[in-house]
Amino acid sequence: MTISLFRLTYRKAKVDSRSRVGQNYQPMIVVAAVIKKDGRVLLAERSGKDPVSGWEFPGGKVEKGETPERALAREIQEELKVAIRVGPLLETVNLPGQPETKLMAFEAELLTDSISLTSHGRYAWARPEELWQFRLLPADRELVERLQARNYFC
C-alpha cells in the first residue's frame, strides 16, 4: 500500500511540474561575465556562506522583466562594485542537474578596475592555461571547455 501511495504521489508531482509549462512558466536564466584583461580571465570564488562553493565567472540570475545583458550589468555592479560593458553572447550551457536552468555567458569589459567584493570570498585573474587549477563549478567547467575548443582565450 505504501508503494502504491508513493507511485501516486510521484505521478502527481510529474503532472504538476508539467502543468507549470502551460501557465507561462519560464525557465531560469543565469548570466555570467567572461572578462579578459592583459591575457588573463577574471574568476570569483563563492563565499563560504554559499551552499555551493567553487570558482565561477561572476554573474547571477535574470530577474523578471530584465534582459540578460541588463541583468549581467546589474549583477556585476552588485557583486563586484564595478561597471562593465556587456559584449556578445559567447555560449549557453545547461546547469548540471537543473535542465530548466540556462547559463548564458557574455564577453564583458571592465569600465573601472577597482573591484570590491560583496558576495564572493575572493577573486583571481587567471591565465587561460591556469583555469583548470581552479575548482570551477560544473557549468563554468563546461563553459571553459567550450570556449577553449573554439580557441576563444588565445
Coordinates of N, CA, C and O in Angstrom, one line a residue:
M1 N 0.8 -1.2 0.0 CA 0.0 0.0 0.0 C 0.9 1.3 0.0 O 0.6 2.2 -0.7
T2 N 1.9 1.2 0.8 CA 2.8 2.4 0.8 C 3.4 2.6 -0.6 O 3.5 3.8 -1.0
I3 N 3.8 1.6 -1.3 CA 4.4 1.7 -2.6 C 3.4 2.4 -3.5 O 3.7 3.3 -4.3
S4 N 2.1 1.9 -3.4 CA 1.1 2.5 -4.3 C 0.9 4.0 -4.0 O 0.8 4.8 -4.9
L5 N 0.9 4.4 -2.7 CA 0.8 5.8 -2.4 C 2.0 6.6 -3.0 O 1.9 7.7 -3.5
F6 N 3.2 6.0 -2.9 CA 4.4 6.6 -3.4 C 4.3 6.9 -4.9 O 4.5 7.9 -5.4
R7 N 3.8 5.8 -5.6 CA 3.6 6.0 -7.1 C 2.6 7.1 -7.4 O 2.8 7.8 -8.3
L8 N 1.5 7.1 -6.6 CA 0.5 8.2 -6.9 C 1.1 9.5 -6.7 O 0.9 10.5 -7.5
T9 N 1.8 9.7 -5.6 CA 2.5 11.0 -5.3 C 3.5 11.3 -6.4 O 3.5 12.5 -6.8
Y10 N 4.3 10.4 -6.8 CA 5.3 10.6 -7.8 C 4.6 11.1 -9.1 O 5.0 12.0 -9.7
R11 N 3.6 10.3 -9.5 CA 2.9 10.7 -10.8 C 2.3 12.1 -10.7 O 2.3 12.9 -11.6
K12 N 1.7 12.4 -9.5 CA 1.1 13.7 -9.4 C 2.1 14.8 -9.5 O 1.9 15.8 -10.1
A13 N 3.3 14.5 -8.9 CA 4.4 15.5 -9.0 C 4.8 15.7 -10.4 O 5.0 16.9 -10.8
K14 N 4.9 14.7 -11.2 CA 5.2 14.8 -12.6 C 4.2 15.6 -13.3 O 4.5 16.5 -14.1
V15 N 2.9 15.4 -13.1 CA 1.9 16.1 -13.8 C 1.9 17.6 -13.4 O 1.9 18.5 -14.2
D16 N 2.1 17.8 -12.0 CA 2.2 19.2 -11.6 C 3.4 20.0 -12.2 O 3.2 21.1 -12.6
S17 N 4.5 19.3 -12.3 CA 5.7 20.0 -12.9 C 5.4 20.3 -14.4 O 5.9 21.4 -14.9
R18 N 4.7 19.5 -15.1 CA 4.4 19.7 -16.5 C 3.4 20.8 -16.6 O 3.5 21.6 -17.6
S19 N 2.5 20.9 -15.7 CA 1.4 21.9 -15.8 C 2.0 23.3 -15.7 O 1.4 24.3 -16.2
R20 N 3.2 23.5 -15.1 CA 3.8 24.8 -15.0 C 4.1 25.4 -16.4 O 4.0 26.6 -16.6
V21 N 4.4 24.5 -17.3 CA 4.8 24.9 -18.6 C 3.6 25.6 -19.3 O 3.7 26.6 -20.0
G22 N 2.4 25.1 -19.1 CA 1.2 25.7 -19.7 C 0.8 27.0 -19.0 O -0.1 27.6 -19.5
Q23 N 1.4 27.4 -17.9 CA 1.0 28.6 -17.2 C 2.0 29.7 -17.3 O 2.5 30.3 -16.3
N24 N 2.5 29.9 -18.5 CA 3.6 30.9 -18.8 C 4.8 30.7 -18.0 O 5.5 31.6 -17.5
Y25 N 5.1 29.4 -17.7 CA 6.4 29.0 -17.0 C 7.6 29.4 -17.8 O 7.7 29.1 -19.0
Q26 N 8.5 30.1 -17.2 CA 9.8 30.5 -17.9 C 10.9 29.8 -17.1 O 11.0 29.8 -15.9
P27 N 11.8 29.1 -17.9 CA 13.0 28.5 -17.2 C 13.9 29.6 -16.7 O 13.8 30.8 -17.1
M28 N 14.6 29.3 -15.6 CA 15.5 30.3 -15.0 C 16.7 30.5 -15.9 O 17.3 29.6 -16.5
I29 N 17.1 31.8 -16.0 CA 18.3 32.1 -16.8 C 19.3 32.7 -15.9 O 19.0 33.6 -15.1
V30 N 20.5 32.2 -15.9 CA 21.6 32.8 -15.2 C 22.6 33.3 -16.1 O 22.9 32.7 -17.2
V31 N 23.2 34.4 -15.8 CA 24.2 35.1 -16.7 C 25.6 35.1 -16.1 O 25.7 35.2 -14.9
A32 N 26.6 35.1 -16.9 CA 28.0 35.2 -16.4 C 28.8 36.1 -17.3 O 28.6 36.1 -18.5
A33 N 29.8 36.8 -16.7 CA 30.6 37.7 -17.5 C 32.0 37.0 -17.6 O 32.6 36.6 -16.7
V34 N 32.4 36.9 -18.9 CA 33.8 36.5 -19.2 C 34.6 37.7 -19.5 O 34.5 38.3 -20.5
I35 N 35.4 38.1 -18.5 CA 36.1 39.4 -18.5 C 37.6 39.1 -18.7 O 38.2 38.4 -17.9
K36 N 38.1 39.5 -19.8 CA 39.6 39.3 -20.1 C 40.3 40.7 -19.9 O 39.8 41.7 -20.3
K37 N 41.5 40.5 -19.4 CA 42.4 41.7 -19.3 C 43.8 41.3 -19.2 O 44.2 40.4 -18.4
D38 N 44.6 41.9 -20.1 CA 46.0 41.6 -20.1 C 46.3 40.1 -20.2 O 47.2 39.6 -19.5
G39 N 45.6 39.4 -21.0 CA 45.8 38.0 -21.2 C 45.3 37.1 -20.1 O 45.6 35.9 -20.1
R40 N 44.5 37.6 -19.2 CA 44.0 36.9 -18.1 C 42.5 37.0 -18.0 O 41.9 37.9 -18.6
V41 N 41.9 36.0 -17.3 CA 40.4 36.0 -17.2 C 40.0 36.1 -15.7 O 40.7 35.5 -14.9
L42 N 39.0 36.8 -15.5 CA 38.5 37.1 -14.1 C 37.6 35.9 -13.6 O 36.7 35.5 -14.3
L43 N 38.0 35.3 -12.5 CA 37.2 34.3 -11.8 C 36.9 34.8 -10.4 O 37.7 35.6 -9.8
A44 N 35.8 34.4 -9.8 CA 35.4 34.8 -8.5 C 35.0 33.5 -7.7 O 34.4 32.6 -8.3
E45 N 35.5 33.4 -6.4 CA 35.2 32.3 -5.6 C 34.0 32.6 -4.7 O 33.9 33.6 -4.0
R46 N 33.0 31.7 -4.8 CA 31.8 31.9 -3.9 C 32.2 31.8 -2.5 O 33.1 31.0 -2.1
S47 N 31.6 32.6 -1.6 CA 32.0 32.7 -0.2 C 31.6 31.4 0.5 O 30.8 30.7 0.0
G48 N 32.2 31.2 1.7 CA 31.9 30.1 2.5 C 30.5 30.0 2.9 O 30.0 28.9 3.3
K49 N 29.7 31.1 2.9 CA 28.3 31.1 3.3 C 27.4 30.5 2.2 O 26.3 30.1 2.5
D50 N 27.9 30.4 1.0 CA 27.1 29.9 -0.1 C 27.1 28.4 0.0 O 28.1 27.8 0.2
P51 N 25.9 27.7 -0.2 CA 25.9 26.3 -0.1 C 26.6 25.6 -1.2 O 27.0 24.4 -1.1
V52 N 26.8 26.2 -2.4 CA 27.6 25.7 -3.4 C 28.9 26.5 -3.5 O 28.9 27.7 -3.8
S53 N 30.1 25.8 -3.3 CA 31.3 26.5 -3.3 C 32.1 26.2 -4.5 O 31.9 25.1 -5.1
G54 N 33.0 27.1 -4.9 CA 33.8 26.9 -6.0 C 34.0 28.2 -6.8 O 33.5 29.3 -6.4
W55 N 34.8 28.1 -7.8 CA 35.1 29.3 -8.6 C 34.2 29.4 -9.8 O 33.8 28.4 -10.4
E56 N 33.9 30.6 -10.2 CA 33.0 30.8 -11.3 C 33.3 32.1 -12.0 O 34.0 33.0 -11.5
F57 N 32.7 32.3 -13.2 CA 32.7 33.6 -13.9 C 31.6 34.3 -13.2 O 30.5 33.8 -13.0
P58 N 31.8 35.5 -12.7 CA 30.8 36.2 -11.9 C 29.6 36.6 -12.7 O 29.6 36.8 -13.9
G59 N 28.5 36.7 -12.0 CA 27.2 37.0 -12.6 C 26.0 36.7 -11.7 O 26.2 36.7 -10.5
G60 N 24.9 36.3 -12.2 CA 23.7 36.0 -11.4 C 22.5 35.8 -12.2 O 22.5 35.6 -13.4
K61 N 21.4 35.8 -11.5 CA 20.1 35.5 -12.1 C 19.5 36.7 -12.8 O 19.6 37.8 -12.4
V62 N 18.8 36.3 -13.9 CA 18.0 37.3 -14.6 C 16.7 37.5 -13.9 O 16.0 36.5 -13.7
E63 N 16.3 38.7 -13.5 CA 15.0 38.9 -12.9 C 13.9 39.2 -13.9 O 14.2 39.5 -15.1
K64 N 12.7 39.0 -13.5 CA 11.6 39.2 -14.4 C 11.6 40.6 -15.0 O 11.8 41.6 -14.3
G65 N 11.4 40.7 -16.3 CA 11.4 41.9 -17.0 C 12.8 42.4 -17.4 O 12.9 43.5 -18.0
E66 N 13.8 41.8 -17.0 CA 15.2 42.2 -17.4 C 15.7 41.4 -18.7 O 15.3 40.3 -18.9
T67 N 16.5 42.1 -19.4 CA 17.2 41.4 -20.5 C 18.4 40.7 -19.8 O 18.9 41.2 -18.8
P68 N 18.9 39.6 -20.4 CA 20.1 39.0 -19.9 C 21.3 40.0 -19.8 O 22.0 40.0 -18.8
E69 N 21.5 40.9 -20.8 CA 22.6 41.9 -20.7 C 22.4 42.8 -19.6 O 23.4 43.2 -18.9
R70 N 21.2 43.3 -19.4 CA 20.9 44.3 -18.3 C 21.2 43.6 -16.9 O 21.7 44.2 -16.0
A71 N 20.7 42.3 -16.8 CA 20.9 41.6 -15.6 C 22.4 41.4 -15.3 O 22.8 41.5 -14.1
L72 N 23.1 41.1 -16.3 CA 24.6 40.9 -16.1 C 25.2 42.2 -15.6 O 26.0 42.2 -14.6
A73 N 24.9 43.3 -16.2 CA 25.5 44.6 -15.8 C 25.1 44.9 -14.3 O 25.9 45.3 -13.5
R74 N 23.8 44.6 -13.9 CA 23.4 44.8 -12.6 C 24.1 43.9 -11.6 O 24.5 44.3 -10.5
E75 N 24.1 42.6 -11.9 CA 24.8 41.6 -11.0 C 26.2 42.0 -10.8 O 26.7 41.9 -9.6
I76 N 27.0 42.4 -11.8 CA 28.4 42.7 -11.7 C 28.5 43.9 -10.8 O 29.4 44.0 -9.9
Q77 N 27.7 44.9 -11.0 CA 27.7 46.1 -10.2 C 27.4 45.7 -8.7 O 28.1 46.2 -7.8
E78 N 26.5 44.8 -8.5 CA 26.1 44.4 -7.1 C 27.2 43.6 -6.5 O 27.5 43.8 -5.3
E79 N 27.8 42.7 -7.2 CA 28.7 41.7 -6.6 C 30.2 42.2 -6.6 O 30.9 41.8 -5.7
L80 N 30.6 43.0 -7.6 CA 32.0 43.4 -7.7 C 32.1 44.9 -7.6 O 33.3 45.4 -7.5
K81 N 31.0 45.6 -7.5 CA 31.1 47.1 -7.4 C 31.8 47.8 -8.6 O 32.6 48.7 -8.3
V82 N 31.7 47.2 -9.8 CA 32.3 47.8 -10.9 C 31.3 47.8 -12.1 O 30.4 47.0 -12.1
A83 N 31.5 48.8 -13.0 CA 30.7 48.8 -14.2 C 31.3 48.0 -15.3 O 32.6 48.0 -15.4
I84 N 30.5 47.4 -16.1 CA 31.0 46.7 -17.3 C 30.3 47.1 -18.5 O 29.2 47.7 -18.5
R85 N 30.9 46.8 -19.7 CA 30.2 46.9 -21.0 C 30.0 45.5 -21.4 O 31.0 44.7 -21.5
V86 N 28.7 45.1 -21.6 CA 28.4 43.8 -22.0 C 28.6 43.6 -23.5 O 28.0 44.4 -24.3
G87 N 29.3 42.6 -23.9 CA 29.6 42.3 -25.3 C 28.7 41.2 -25.8 O 27.6 40.9 -25.2
P88 N 29.2 40.5 -26.8 CA 28.4 39.4 -27.4 C 28.2 38.2 -26.5 O 29.0 37.9 -25.7
L89 N 27.1 37.5 -26.8 CA 26.9 36.2 -26.2 C 27.9 35.2 -26.7 O 28.1 35.1 -27.9
L90 N 28.6 34.5 -25.8 CA 29.7 33.6 -26.1 C 29.2 32.1 -26.2 O 29.4 31.4 -27.2
E91 N 28.4 31.7 -25.2 CA 27.9 30.3 -25.1 C 26.7 30.3 -24.2 O 26.6 31.2 -23.3
T92 N 25.9 29.3 -24.3 CA 24.8 29.0 -23.4 C 25.0 27.5 -23.0 O 25.1 26.7 -23.9
V93 N 25.0 27.2 -21.7 CA 25.1 25.8 -21.2 C 24.0 25.6 -20.2 O 23.5 26.5 -19.6
N94 N 23.6 24.3 -20.1 CA 22.6 23.9 -19.0 C 23.4 23.8 -17.7 O 24.5 23.3 -17.7
L95 N 22.7 24.1 -16.6 CA 23.3 23.8 -15.3 C 23.1 22.4 -15.0 O 22.0 21.9 -15.2
P96 N 24.2 21.6 -14.7 CA 24.0 20.2 -14.4 C 23.0 20.0 -13.3 O 23.0 20.7 -12.3
G97 N 22.1 19.0 -13.5 CA 21.1 18.7 -12.5 C 19.9 19.6 -12.5 O 19.0 19.5 -11.8
Q98 N 20.0 20.7 -13.4 CA 18.9 21.7 -13.4 C 18.6 21.9 -14.9 O 19.0 23.0 -15.4
P99 N 18.0 21.0 -15.6 CA 17.8 21.1 -17.1 C 17.0 22.3 -17.5 O 17.1 22.8 -18.6
E100 N 16.2 22.9 -16.6 CA 15.4 24.1 -16.9 C 16.2 25.4 -16.7 O 15.7 26.5 -16.9
T101 N 17.4 25.3 -16.2 CA 18.2 26.5 -15.9 C 19.4 26.6 -16.9 O 20.1 25.7 -17.1
K102 N 19.4 27.7 -17.6 CA 20.5 28.0 -18.6 C 21.4 29.0 -18.1 O 21.1 30.0 -17.4
L103 N 22.7 28.8 -18.4 CA 23.8 29.8 -18.1 C 24.2 30.4 -19.4 O 24.6 29.7 -20.3
M104 N 24.0 31.7 -19.5 CA 24.4 32.5 -20.7 C 25.6 33.3 -20.4 O 25.6 34.1 -19.4
A105 N 26.7 33.0 -21.1 CA 28.0 33.7 -20.8 C 28.2 34.7 -21.9 O 28.2 34.4 -23.1
F106 N 28.5 35.9 -21.4 CA 28.7 37.1 -22.3 C 30.2 37.5 -22.1 O 30.7 37.5 -21.0
E107 N 30.7 38.0 -23.2 CA 32.0 38.7 -23.1 C 31.7 40.0 -22.4 O 30.6 40.6 -22.7
A108 N 32.6 40.5 -21.6 CA 32.3 41.8 -20.9 C 33.7 42.5 -20.7 O 34.7 41.9 -20.6
E109 N 33.6 43.8 -20.6 CA 34.8 44.6 -20.4 C 34.6 45.5 -19.2 O 33.5 46.1 -19.0
L110 N 35.6 45.5 -18.3 CA 35.5 46.3 -17.1 C 35.7 47.8 -17.5 O 36.6 48.1 -18.3
L111 N 34.9 48.6 -17.0 CA 35.0 50.0 -17.2 C 35.8 50.7 -16.1 O 36.2 51.9 -16.3
T112 N 35.9 50.1 -15.0 CA 36.8 50.5 -13.9 C 37.5 49.3 -13.4 O 37.1 48.2 -13.5
D113 N 38.6 49.6 -12.7 CA 39.5 48.5 -12.2 C 39.4 48.2 -10.7 O 40.0 47.3 -10.2
S114 N 38.6 49.0 -10.0 CA 38.6 48.8 -8.5 C 37.5 47.9 -8.1 O 36.4 48.3 -7.7
I115 N 37.8 46.6 -8.1 CA 36.9 45.5 -7.7 C 36.8 45.5 -6.2 O 37.8 45.5 -5.5
S116 N 35.5 45.5 -5.7 CA 35.2 45.4 -4.3 C 34.2 44.3 -4.1 O 33.0 44.5 -4.5
L117 N 34.5 43.2 -3.6 CA 33.7 42.0 -3.5 C 32.6 42.2 -2.4 O 32.9 42.7 -1.3
T118 N 31.3 41.8 -2.8 CA 30.2 41.8 -1.8 C 29.7 40.5 -1.5 O 29.1 40.2 -0.5
S119 N 29.8 39.5 -2.5 CA 29.2 38.2 -2.3 C 30.1 37.1 -2.6 O 29.7 35.9 -2.5
H120 N 31.3 37.4 -3.0 CA 32.4 36.4 -3.2 C 33.4 36.5 -2.1 O 33.7 37.6 -1.6
G121 N 34.1 35.4 -1.9 CA 35.2 35.4 -0.9 C 36.5 36.0 -1.4 O 37.2 36.7 -0.7
R122 N 36.8 35.8 -2.7 CA 38.0 36.3 -3.3 C 37.8 36.2 -4.8 O 37.0 35.6 -5.4
Y123 N 38.8 36.9 -5.5 CA 38.8 36.8 -7.0 C 40.2 36.6 -7.5 O 41.2 36.8 -6.7
A124 N 40.3 36.2 -8.7 CA 41.7 36.0 -9.3 C 41.6 36.3 -10.8 O 40.6 36.1 -11.4
W125 N 42.8 36.7 -11.2 CA 43.0 36.9 -12.7 C 43.8 35.7 -13.1 O 45.0 35.6 -12.7
A126 N 43.3 34.8 -13.9 CA 44.0 33.6 -14.3 C 44.3 33.6 -15.8 O 43.5 34.0 -16.6
R127 N 45.5 33.1 -16.1 CA 45.8 32.9 -17.5 C 45.0 31.7 -18.0 O 44.7 30.8 -17.2
P128 N 44.7 31.6 -19.3 CA 43.8 30.5 -19.8 C 44.4 29.1 -19.4 O 43.6 28.3 -19.1
E129 N 45.7 29.0 -19.4 CA 46.2 27.6 -19.1 C 46.1 27.3 -17.6 O 46.3 26.2 -17.2
E130 N 45.8 28.3 -16.8 CA 45.7 28.1 -15.4 C 44.2 27.8 -14.9 O 44.0 27.4 -13.8
L131 N 43.3 28.0 -15.8 CA 41.9 27.8 -15.4 C 41.6 26.5 -14.8 O 40.8 26.4 -13.9
W132 N 42.2 25.4 -15.2 CA 41.9 24.1 -14.7 C 42.5 23.9 -13.3 O 42.2 22.9 -12.6
Q133 N 43.3 24.8 -12.8 CA 43.9 24.7 -11.5 C 42.9 25.2 -10.4 O 43.0 25.0 -9.2
F134 N 41.8 25.8 -10.9 CA 40.7 26.3 -10.0 C 39.6 25.3 -9.9 O 39.3 24.6 -10.9
R135 N 39.0 25.1 -8.8 CA 37.9 24.2 -8.6 C 36.6 24.9 -9.2 O 35.8 25.5 -8.4
L136 N 36.5 24.9 -10.5 CA 35.4 25.5 -11.2 C 34.1 24.8 -10.9 O 34.0 23.6 -10.8
L137 N 33.0 25.6 -10.8 CA 31.6 25.0 -10.7 C 31.3 24.3 -12.0 O 31.9 24.6 -13.1
P138 N 30.5 23.2 -12.0 CA 30.3 22.4 -13.1 C 29.9 23.1 -14.4 O 30.5 22.9 -15.5
A139 N 29.0 24.1 -14.4 CA 28.6 24.8 -15.6 C 29.7 25.6 -16.1 O 29.9 25.8 -17.3
D140 N 30.5 26.2 -15.2 CA 31.7 27.0 -15.6 C 32.8 26.1 -16.2 O 33.5 26.6 -17.1
R141 N 32.9 24.9 -15.7 CA 33.9 24.0 -16.3 C 33.4 23.7 -17.8 O 34.3 23.7 -18.7
E142 N 32.2 23.4 -18.0 CA 31.7 23.2 -19.3 C 31.9 24.4 -20.2 O 32.3 24.3 -21.4
L143 N 31.7 25.5 -19.7 CA 31.9 26.8 -20.4 C 33.3 26.9 -20.8 O 33.6 27.3 -22.0
V144 N 34.2 26.7 -19.9 CA 35.7 26.8 -20.2 C 36.0 25.8 -21.3 O 36.7 26.1 -22.3
E145 N 35.5 24.6 -21.2 CA 35.8 23.5 -22.3 C 35.3 24.0 -23.6 O 36.1 23.9 -24.6
R146 N 34.1 24.6 -23.7 CA 33.6 25.1 -25.0 C 34.4 26.2 -25.5 O 34.7 26.3 -26.7
L147 N 34.7 27.2 -24.7 CA 35.5 28.3 -25.1 C 36.9 27.9 -25.5 O 37.4 28.5 -26.5
Q148 N 37.5 27.0 -24.8 CA 38.9 26.6 -25.2 C 38.8 25.8 -26.5 O 39.7 25.9 -27.4
A149 N 37.7 25.0 -26.8 CA 37.6 24.3 -28.0 C 37.5 25.3 -29.2 O 37.9 24.9 -30.3
R150 N 37.0 26.5 -29.0 CA 36.9 27.5 -30.0 C 38.1 28.4 -30.1 O 38.1 29.4 -30.8
N151 N 39.1 28.1 -29.2 CA 40.3 28.9 -29.1 C 40.0 30.4 -28.7 O 40.6 31.3 -29.1
Y152 N 38.9 30.5 -27.9 CA 38.5 31.9 -27.5 C 39.5 32.6 -26.7 O 39.7 33.8 -26.8
F153 N 40.2 31.9 -25.8 CA 41.2 32.6 -24.9 C 42.5 32.9 -25.6 O 43.3 33.6 -25.0
C154 N 42.7 32.5 -26.8 CA 44.0 32.7 -27.5 C 44.1 34.1 -28.0 O 43.2 34.8 -28.4

